[in-house]
PDB file of N, CA and C in Angstrom:
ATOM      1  N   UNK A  27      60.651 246.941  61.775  1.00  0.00           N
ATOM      2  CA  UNK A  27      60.953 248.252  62.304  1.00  0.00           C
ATOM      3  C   UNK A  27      62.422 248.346  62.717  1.00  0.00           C
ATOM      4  N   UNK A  28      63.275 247.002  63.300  1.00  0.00           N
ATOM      5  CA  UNK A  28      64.103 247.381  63.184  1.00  0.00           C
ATOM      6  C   UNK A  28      65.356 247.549  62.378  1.00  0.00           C
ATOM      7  N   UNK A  29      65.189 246.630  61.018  1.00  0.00           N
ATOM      8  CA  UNK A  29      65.480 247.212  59.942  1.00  0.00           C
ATOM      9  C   UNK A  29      65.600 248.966  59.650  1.00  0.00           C
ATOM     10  N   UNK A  30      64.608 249.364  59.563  1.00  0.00           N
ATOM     11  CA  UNK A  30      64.119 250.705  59.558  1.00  0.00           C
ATOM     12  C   UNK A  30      65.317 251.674  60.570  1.00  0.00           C
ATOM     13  N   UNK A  31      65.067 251.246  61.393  1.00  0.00           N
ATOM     14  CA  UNK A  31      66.491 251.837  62.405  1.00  0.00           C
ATOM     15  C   UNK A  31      67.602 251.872  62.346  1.00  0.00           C
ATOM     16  N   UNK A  32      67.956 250.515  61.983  1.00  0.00           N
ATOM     17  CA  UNK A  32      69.324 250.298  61.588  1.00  0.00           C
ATOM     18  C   UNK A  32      70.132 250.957  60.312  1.00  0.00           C
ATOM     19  N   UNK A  33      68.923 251.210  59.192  1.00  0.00           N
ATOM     20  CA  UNK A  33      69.222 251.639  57.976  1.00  0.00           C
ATOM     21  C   UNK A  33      68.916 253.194  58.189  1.00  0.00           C
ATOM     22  N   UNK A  34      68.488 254.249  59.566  1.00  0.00           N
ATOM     23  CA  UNK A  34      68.303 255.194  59.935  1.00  0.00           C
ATOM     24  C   UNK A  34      69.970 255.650  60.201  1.00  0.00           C
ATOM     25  N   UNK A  35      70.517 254.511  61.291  1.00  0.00           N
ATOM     26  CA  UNK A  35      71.756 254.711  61.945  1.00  0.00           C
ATOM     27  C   UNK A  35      72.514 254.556  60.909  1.00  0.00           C
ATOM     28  N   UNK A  36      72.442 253.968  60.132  1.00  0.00           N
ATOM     29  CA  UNK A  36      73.874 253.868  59.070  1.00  0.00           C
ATOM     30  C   UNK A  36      73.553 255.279  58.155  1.00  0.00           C
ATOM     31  N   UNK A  37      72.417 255.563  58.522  1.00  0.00           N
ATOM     32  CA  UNK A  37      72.596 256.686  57.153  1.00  0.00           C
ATOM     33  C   UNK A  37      73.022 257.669  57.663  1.00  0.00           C
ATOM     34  N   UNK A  38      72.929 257.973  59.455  1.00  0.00           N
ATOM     35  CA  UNK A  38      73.759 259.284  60.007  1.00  0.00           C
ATOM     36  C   UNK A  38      75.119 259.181  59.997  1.00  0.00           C
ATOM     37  N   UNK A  39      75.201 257.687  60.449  1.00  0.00           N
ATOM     38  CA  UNK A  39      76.680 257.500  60.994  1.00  0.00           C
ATOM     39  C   UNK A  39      77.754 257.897  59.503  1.00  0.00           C
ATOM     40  N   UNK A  40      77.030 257.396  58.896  1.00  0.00           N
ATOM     41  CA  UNK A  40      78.113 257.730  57.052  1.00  0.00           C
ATOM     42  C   UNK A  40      78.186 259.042  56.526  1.00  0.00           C
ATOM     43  N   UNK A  41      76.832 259.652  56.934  1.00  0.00           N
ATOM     44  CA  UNK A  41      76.931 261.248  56.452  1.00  0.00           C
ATOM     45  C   UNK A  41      77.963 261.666  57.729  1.00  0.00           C
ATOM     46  N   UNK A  42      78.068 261.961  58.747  1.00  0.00           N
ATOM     47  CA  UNK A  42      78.384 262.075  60.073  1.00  0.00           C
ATOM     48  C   UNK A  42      79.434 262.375  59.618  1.00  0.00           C
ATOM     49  N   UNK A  43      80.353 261.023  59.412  1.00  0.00           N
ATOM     50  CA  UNK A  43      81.668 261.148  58.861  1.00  0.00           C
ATOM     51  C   UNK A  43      82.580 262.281  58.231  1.00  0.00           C
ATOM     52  N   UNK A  44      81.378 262.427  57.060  1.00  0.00           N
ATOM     53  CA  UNK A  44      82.096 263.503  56.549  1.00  0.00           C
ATOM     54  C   UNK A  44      82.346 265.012  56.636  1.00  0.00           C
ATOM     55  N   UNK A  45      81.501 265.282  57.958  1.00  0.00           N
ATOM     56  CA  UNK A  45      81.220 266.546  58.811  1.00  0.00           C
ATOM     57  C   UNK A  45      82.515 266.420  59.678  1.00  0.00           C
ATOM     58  N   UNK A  46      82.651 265.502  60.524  1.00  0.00           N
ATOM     59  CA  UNK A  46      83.861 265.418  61.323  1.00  0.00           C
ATOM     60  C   UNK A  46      85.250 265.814  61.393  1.00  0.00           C
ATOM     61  N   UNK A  47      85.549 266.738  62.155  1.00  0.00           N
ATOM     62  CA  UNK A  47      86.838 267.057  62.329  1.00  0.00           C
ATOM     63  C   UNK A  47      87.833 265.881  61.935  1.00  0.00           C
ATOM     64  N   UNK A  48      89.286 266.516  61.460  1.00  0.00           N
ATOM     65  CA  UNK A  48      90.257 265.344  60.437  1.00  0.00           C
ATOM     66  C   UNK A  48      91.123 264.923  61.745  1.00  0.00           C
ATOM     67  N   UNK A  49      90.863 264.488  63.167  1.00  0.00           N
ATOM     68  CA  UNK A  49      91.469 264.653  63.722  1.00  0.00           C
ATOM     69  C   UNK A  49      91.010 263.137  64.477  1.00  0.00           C
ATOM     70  N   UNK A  50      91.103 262.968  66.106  1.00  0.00           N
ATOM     71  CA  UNK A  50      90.085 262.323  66.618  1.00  0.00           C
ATOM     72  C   UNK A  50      89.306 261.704  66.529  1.00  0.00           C
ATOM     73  N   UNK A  51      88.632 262.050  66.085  1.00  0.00           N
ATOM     74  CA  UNK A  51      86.634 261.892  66.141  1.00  0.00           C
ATOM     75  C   UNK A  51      87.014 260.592  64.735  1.00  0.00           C
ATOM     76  N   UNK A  52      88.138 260.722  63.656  1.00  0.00           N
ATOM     77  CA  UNK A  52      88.054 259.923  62.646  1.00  0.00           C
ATOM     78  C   UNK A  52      88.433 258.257  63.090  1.00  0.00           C
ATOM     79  N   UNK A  53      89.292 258.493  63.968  1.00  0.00           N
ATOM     80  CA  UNK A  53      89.970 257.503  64.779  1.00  0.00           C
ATOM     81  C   UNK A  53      89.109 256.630  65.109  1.00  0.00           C
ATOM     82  N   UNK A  54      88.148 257.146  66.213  1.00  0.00           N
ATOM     83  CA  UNK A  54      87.470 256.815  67.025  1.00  0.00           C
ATOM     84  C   UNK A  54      86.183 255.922  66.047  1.00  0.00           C
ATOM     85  N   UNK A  55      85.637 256.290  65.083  1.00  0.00           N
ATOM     86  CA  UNK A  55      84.956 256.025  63.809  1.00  0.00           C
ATOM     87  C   UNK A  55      85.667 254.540  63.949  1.00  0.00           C
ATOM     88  N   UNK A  56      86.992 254.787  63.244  1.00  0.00           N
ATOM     89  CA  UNK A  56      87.852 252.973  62.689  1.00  0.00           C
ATOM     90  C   UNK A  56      87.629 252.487  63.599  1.00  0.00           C
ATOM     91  N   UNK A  57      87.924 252.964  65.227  1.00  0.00           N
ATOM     92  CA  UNK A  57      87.680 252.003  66.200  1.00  0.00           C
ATOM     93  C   UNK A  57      86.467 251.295  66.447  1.00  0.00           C
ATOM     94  N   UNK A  58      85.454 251.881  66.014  1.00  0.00           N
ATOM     95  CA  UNK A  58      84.078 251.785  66.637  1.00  0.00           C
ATOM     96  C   UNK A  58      83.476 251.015  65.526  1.00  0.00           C
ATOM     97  N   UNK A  59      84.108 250.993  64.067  1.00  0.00           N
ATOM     98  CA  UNK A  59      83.551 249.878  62.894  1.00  0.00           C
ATOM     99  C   UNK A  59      84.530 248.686  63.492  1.00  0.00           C
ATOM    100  N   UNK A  60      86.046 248.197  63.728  1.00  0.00           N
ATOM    101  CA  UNK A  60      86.464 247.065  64.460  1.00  0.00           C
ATOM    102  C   UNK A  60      85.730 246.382  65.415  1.00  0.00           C
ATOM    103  N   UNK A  61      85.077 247.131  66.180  1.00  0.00           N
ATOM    104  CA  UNK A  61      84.631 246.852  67.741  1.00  0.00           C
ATOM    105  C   UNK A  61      83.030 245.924  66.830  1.00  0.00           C
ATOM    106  N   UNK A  62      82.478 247.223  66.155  1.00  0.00           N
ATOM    107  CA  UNK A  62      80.872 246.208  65.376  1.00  0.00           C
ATOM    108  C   UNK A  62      81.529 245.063  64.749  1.00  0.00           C
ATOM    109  N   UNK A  63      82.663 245.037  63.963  1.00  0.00           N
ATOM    110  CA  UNK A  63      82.958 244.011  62.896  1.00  0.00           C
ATOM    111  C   UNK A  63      83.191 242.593  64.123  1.00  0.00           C
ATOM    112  N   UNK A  64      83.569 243.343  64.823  1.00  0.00           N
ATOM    113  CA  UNK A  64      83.820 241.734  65.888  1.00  0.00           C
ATOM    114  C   UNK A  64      82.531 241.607  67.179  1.00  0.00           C
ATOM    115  N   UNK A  65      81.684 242.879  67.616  1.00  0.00           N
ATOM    116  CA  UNK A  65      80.547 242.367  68.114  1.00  0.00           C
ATOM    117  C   UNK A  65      79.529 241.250  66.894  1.00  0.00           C
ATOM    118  N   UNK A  66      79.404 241.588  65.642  1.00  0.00           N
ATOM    119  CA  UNK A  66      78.774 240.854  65.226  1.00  0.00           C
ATOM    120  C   UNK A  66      79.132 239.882  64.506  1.00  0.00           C
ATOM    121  N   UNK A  67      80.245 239.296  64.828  1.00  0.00           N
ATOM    122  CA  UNK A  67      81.137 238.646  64.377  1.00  0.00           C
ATOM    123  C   UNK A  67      81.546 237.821  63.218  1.00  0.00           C
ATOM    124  N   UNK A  68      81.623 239.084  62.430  1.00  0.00           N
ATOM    125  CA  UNK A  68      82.002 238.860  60.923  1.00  0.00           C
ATOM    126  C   UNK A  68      83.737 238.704  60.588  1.00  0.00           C
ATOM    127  N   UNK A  69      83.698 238.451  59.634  1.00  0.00           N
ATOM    128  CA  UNK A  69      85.057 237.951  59.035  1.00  0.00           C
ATOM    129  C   UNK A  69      85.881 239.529  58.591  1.00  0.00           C
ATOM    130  N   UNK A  70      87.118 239.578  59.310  1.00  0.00           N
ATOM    131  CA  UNK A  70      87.723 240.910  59.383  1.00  0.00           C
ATOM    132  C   UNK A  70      88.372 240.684  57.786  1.00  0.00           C
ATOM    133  N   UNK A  71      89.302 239.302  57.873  1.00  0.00           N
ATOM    134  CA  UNK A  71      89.427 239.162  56.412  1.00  0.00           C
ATOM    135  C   UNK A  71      88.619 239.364  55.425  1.00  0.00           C
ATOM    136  N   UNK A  72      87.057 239.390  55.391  1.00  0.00           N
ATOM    137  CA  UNK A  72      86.480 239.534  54.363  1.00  0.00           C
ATOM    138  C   UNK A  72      86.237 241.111  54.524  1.00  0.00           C
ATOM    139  N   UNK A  73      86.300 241.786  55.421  1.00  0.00           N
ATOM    140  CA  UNK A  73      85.833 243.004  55.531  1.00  0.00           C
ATOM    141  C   UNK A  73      86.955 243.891  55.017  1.00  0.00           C
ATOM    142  N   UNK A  74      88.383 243.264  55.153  1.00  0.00           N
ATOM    143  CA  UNK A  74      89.772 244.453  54.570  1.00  0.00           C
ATOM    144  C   UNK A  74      89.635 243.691  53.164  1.00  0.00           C
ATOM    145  N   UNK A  75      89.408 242.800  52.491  1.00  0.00           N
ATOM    146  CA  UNK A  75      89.286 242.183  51.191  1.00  0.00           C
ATOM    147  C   UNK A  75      88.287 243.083  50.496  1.00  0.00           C
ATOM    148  N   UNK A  76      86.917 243.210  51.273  1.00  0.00           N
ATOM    149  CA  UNK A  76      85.921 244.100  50.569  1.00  0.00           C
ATOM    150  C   UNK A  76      86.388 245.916  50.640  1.00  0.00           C
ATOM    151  N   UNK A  77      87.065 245.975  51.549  1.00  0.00           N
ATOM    152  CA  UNK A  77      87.272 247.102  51.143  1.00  0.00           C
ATOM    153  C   UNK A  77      88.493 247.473  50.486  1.00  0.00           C
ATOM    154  N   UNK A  78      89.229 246.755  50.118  1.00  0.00           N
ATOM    155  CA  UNK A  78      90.531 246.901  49.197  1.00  0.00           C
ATOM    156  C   UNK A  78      89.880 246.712  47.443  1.00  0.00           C
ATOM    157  N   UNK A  79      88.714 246.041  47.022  1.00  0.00           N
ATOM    158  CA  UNK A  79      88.151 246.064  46.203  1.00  0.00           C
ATOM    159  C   UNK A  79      87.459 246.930  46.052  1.00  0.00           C
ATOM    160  N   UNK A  80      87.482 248.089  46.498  1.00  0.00           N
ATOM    161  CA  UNK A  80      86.761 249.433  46.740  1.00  0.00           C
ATOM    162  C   UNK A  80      87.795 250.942  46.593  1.00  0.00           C
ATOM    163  N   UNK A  81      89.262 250.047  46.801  1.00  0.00           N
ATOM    164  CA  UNK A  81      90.288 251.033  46.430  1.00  0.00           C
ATOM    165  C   UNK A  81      90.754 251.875  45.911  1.00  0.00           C
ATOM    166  N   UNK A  82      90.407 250.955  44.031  1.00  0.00           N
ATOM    167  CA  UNK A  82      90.678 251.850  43.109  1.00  0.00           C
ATOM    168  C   UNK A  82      89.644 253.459  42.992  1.00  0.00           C
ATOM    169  N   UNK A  83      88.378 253.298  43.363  1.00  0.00           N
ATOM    170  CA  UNK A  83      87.784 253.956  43.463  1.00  0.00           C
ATOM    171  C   UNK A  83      88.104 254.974  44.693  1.00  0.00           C
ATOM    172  N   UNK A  84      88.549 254.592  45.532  1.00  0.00           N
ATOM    173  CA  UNK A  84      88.433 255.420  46.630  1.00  0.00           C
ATOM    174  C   UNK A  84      90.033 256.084  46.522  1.00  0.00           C
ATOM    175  N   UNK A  85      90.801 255.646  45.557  1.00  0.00           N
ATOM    176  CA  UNK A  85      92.292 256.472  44.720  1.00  0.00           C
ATOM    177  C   UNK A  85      91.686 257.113  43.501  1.00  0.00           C
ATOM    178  N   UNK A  86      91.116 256.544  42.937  1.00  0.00           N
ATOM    179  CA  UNK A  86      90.418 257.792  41.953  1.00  0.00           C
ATOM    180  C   UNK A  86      89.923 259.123  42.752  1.00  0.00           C
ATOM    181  N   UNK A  87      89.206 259.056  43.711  1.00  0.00           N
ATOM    182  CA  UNK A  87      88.726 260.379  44.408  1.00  0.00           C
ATOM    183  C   UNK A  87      89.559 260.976  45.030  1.00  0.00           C
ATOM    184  N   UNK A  88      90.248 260.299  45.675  1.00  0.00           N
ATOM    185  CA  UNK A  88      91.882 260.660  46.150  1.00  0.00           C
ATOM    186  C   UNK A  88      92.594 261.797  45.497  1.00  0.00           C
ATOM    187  N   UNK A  89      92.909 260.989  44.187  1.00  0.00           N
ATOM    188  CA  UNK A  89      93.987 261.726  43.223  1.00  0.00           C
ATOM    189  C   UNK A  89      92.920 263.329  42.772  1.00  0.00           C
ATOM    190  N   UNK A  90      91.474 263.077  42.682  1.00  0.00           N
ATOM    191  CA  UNK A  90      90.624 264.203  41.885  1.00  0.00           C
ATOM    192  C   UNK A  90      90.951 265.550  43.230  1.00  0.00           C
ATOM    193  N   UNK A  91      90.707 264.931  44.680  1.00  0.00           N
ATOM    194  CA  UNK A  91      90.680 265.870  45.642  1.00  0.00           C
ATOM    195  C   UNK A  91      92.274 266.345  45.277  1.00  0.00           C
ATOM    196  N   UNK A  92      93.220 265.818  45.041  1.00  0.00           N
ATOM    197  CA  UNK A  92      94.348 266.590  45.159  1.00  0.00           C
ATOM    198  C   UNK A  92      94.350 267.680  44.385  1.00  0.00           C
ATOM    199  N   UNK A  93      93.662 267.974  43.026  1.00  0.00           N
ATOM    200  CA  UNK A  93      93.674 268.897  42.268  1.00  0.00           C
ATOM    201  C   UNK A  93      93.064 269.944  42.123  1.00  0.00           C
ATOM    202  N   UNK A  94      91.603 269.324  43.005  1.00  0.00           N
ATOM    203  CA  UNK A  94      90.563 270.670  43.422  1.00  0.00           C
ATOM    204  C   UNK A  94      91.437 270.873  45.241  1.00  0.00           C
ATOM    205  N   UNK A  95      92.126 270.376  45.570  1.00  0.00           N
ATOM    206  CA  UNK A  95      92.254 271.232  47.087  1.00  0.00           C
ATOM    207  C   UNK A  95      93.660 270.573  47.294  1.00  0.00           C
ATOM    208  N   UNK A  96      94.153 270.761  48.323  1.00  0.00           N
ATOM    209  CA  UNK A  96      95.578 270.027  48.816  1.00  0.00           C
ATOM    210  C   UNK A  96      95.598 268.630  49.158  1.00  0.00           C
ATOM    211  N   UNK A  97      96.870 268.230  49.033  1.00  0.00           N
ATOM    212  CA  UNK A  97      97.208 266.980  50.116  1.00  0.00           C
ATOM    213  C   UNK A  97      96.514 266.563  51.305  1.00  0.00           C
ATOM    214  N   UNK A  98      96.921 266.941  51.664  1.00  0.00           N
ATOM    215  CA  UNK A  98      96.210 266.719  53.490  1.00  0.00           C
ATOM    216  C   UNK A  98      94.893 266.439  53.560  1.00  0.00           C
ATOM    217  N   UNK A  99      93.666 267.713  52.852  1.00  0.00           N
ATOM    218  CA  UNK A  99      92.342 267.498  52.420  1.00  0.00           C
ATOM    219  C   UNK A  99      91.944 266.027  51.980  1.00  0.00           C
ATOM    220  N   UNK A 100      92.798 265.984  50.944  1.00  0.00           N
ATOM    221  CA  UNK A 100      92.352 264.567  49.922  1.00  0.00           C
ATOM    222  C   UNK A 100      92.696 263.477  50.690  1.00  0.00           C
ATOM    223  N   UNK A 101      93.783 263.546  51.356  1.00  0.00           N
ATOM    224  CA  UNK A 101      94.182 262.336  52.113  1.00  0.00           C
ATOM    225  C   UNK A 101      92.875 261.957  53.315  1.00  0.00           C
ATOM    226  N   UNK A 102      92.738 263.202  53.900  1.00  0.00           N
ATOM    227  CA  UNK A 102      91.600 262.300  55.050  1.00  0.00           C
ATOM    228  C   UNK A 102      90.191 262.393  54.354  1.00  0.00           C
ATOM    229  N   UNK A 103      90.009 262.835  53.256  1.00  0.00           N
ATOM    230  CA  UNK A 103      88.634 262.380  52.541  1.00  0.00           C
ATOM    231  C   UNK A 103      89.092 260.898  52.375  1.00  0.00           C
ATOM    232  N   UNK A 104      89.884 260.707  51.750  1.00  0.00           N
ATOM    233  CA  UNK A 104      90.307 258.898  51.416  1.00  0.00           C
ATOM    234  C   UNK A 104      90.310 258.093  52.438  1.00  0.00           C
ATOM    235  N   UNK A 105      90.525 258.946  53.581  1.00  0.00           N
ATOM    236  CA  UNK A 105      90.966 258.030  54.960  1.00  0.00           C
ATOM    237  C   UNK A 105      88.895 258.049  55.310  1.00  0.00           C
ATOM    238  N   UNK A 106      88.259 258.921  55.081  1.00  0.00           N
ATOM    239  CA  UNK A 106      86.921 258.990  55.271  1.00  0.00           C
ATOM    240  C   UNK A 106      85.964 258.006  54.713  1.00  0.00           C
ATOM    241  N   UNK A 107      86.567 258.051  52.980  1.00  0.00           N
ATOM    242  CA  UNK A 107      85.788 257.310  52.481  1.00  0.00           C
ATOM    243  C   UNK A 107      86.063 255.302  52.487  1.00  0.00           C
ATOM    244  N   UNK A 108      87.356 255.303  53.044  1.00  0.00           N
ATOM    245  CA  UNK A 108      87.856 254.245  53.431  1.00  0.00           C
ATOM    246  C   UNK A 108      86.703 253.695  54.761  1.00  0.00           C
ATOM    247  N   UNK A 109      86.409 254.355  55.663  1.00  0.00           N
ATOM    248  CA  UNK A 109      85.592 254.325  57.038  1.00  0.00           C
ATOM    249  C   UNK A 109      83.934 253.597  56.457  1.00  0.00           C
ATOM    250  N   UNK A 110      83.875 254.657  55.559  1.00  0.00           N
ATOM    251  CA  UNK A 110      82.191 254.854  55.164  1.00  0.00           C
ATOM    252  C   UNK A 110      82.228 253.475  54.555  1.00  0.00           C
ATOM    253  N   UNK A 111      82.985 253.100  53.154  1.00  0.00           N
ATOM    254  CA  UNK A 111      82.880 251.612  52.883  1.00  0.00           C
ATOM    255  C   UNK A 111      83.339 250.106  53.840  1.00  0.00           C
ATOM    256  N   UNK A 112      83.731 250.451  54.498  1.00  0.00           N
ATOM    257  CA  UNK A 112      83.670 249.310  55.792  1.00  0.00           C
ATOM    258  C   UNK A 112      82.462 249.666  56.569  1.00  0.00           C
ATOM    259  N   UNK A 113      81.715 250.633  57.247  1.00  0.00           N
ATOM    260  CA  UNK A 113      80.494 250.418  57.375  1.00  0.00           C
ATOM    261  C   UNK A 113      79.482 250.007  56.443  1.00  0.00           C
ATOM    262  N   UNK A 114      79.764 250.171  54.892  1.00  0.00           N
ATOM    263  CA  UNK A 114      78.461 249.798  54.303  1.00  0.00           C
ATOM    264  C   UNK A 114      78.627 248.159  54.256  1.00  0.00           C
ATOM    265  N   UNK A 115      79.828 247.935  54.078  1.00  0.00           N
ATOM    266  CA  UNK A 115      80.120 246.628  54.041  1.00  0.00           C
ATOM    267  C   UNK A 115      79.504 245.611  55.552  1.00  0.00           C
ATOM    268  N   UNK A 116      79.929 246.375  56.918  1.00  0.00           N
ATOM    269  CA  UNK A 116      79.332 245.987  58.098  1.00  0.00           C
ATOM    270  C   UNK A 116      77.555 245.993  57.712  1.00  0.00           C
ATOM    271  N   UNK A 117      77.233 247.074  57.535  1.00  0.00           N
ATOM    272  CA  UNK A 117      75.701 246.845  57.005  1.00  0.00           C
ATOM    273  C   UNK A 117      74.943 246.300  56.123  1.00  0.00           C
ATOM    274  N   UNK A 118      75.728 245.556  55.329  1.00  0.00           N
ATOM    275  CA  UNK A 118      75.501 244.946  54.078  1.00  0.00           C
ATOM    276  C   UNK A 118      75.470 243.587  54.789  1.00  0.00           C
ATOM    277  N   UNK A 119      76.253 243.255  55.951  1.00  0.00           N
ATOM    278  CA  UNK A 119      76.740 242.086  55.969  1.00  0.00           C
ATOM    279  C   UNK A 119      75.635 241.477  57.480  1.00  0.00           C
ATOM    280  N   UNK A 120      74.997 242.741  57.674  1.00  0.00           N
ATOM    281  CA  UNK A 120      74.247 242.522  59.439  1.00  0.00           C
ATOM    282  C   UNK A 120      72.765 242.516  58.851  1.00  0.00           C
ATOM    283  N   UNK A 121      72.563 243.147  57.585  1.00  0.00           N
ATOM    284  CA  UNK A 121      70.890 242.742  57.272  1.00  0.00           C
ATOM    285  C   UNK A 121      70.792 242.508  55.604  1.00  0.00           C
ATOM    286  N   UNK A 122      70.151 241.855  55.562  1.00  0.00           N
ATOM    287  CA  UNK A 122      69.690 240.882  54.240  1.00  0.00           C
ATOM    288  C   UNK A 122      68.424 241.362  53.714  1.00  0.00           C
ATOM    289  N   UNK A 123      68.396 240.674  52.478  1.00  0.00           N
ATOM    290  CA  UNK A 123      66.785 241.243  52.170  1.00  0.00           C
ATOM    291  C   UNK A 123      65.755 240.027  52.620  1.00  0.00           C
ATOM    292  N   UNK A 124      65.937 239.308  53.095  1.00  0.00           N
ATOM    293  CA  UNK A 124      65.334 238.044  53.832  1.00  0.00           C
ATOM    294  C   UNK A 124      64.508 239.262  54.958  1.00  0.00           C
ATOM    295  N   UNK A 125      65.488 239.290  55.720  1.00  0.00           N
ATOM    296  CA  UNK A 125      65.387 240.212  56.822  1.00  0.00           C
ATOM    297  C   UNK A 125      64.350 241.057  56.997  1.00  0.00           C
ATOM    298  N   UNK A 126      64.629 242.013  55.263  1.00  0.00           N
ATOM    299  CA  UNK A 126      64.311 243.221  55.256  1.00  0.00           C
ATOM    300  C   UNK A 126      62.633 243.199  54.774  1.00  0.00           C
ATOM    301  N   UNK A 127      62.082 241.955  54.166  1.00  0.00           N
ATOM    302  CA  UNK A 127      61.116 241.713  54.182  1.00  0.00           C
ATOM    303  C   UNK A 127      60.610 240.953  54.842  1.00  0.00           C
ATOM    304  N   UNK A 128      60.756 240.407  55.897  1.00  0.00           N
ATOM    305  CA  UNK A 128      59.796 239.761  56.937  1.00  0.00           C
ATOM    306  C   UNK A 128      58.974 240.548  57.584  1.00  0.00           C
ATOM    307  N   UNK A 129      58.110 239.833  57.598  1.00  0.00           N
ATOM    308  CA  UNK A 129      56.712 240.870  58.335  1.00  0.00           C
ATOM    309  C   UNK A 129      56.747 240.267  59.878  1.00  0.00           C
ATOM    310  N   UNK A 130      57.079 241.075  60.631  1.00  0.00           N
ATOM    311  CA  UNK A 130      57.157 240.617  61.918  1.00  0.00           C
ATOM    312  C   UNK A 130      56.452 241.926  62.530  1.00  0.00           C
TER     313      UNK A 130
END
């Protein structure tokens, strides 16, 4: 069950994101994936490694937002979708499928 929860919270916290004002509230997001990446104390190096391997993709969407909307837009979608793949990566990295099938 608490699998179940956890994979509840990641699914608001990522949609969440992209509702959020481009201001603040995005900040506070990076801060608050640092703060999990070191409460559960995973490897920060592996976490900016995994998400730099996630780059090209997240510059492909980049460059597409510039053409359907402006600069600024595309930039904090990138800065968004930059957020969302370091949480999946944090969640990828806090439950297993070991985990996810134990009958407890």
């Amino acid at each position: 069950m608490k699998n179940v929860f956890k994979f509840l919270i990641f699914i608001i916290y990522a949609t969440t994101i992209f509702f959020l004002p481009n201001h603040i509230f995005i900040l506070l997001c990076f801060v608050l994936n640092l703060f999990i990446i070191m409460l559960a104390r995973l490897s920060l190096k592996k976490a900016i490694i995994n998400t730099l391997k996630m780059f090209p993709f997240i510059l492909f969407t980049f460059i597409i937002n510039i053409f359907l909307d402006n600069f600024i837009n595309a930039l904090w979608i990138g800065i968004k979708l930059i957020i969302v793949c370091n949480a999946t990566f944090i969640y990828s990295q806090t439950t297993t499928v070991a985990r996810t099938c134990k009958n407890n």
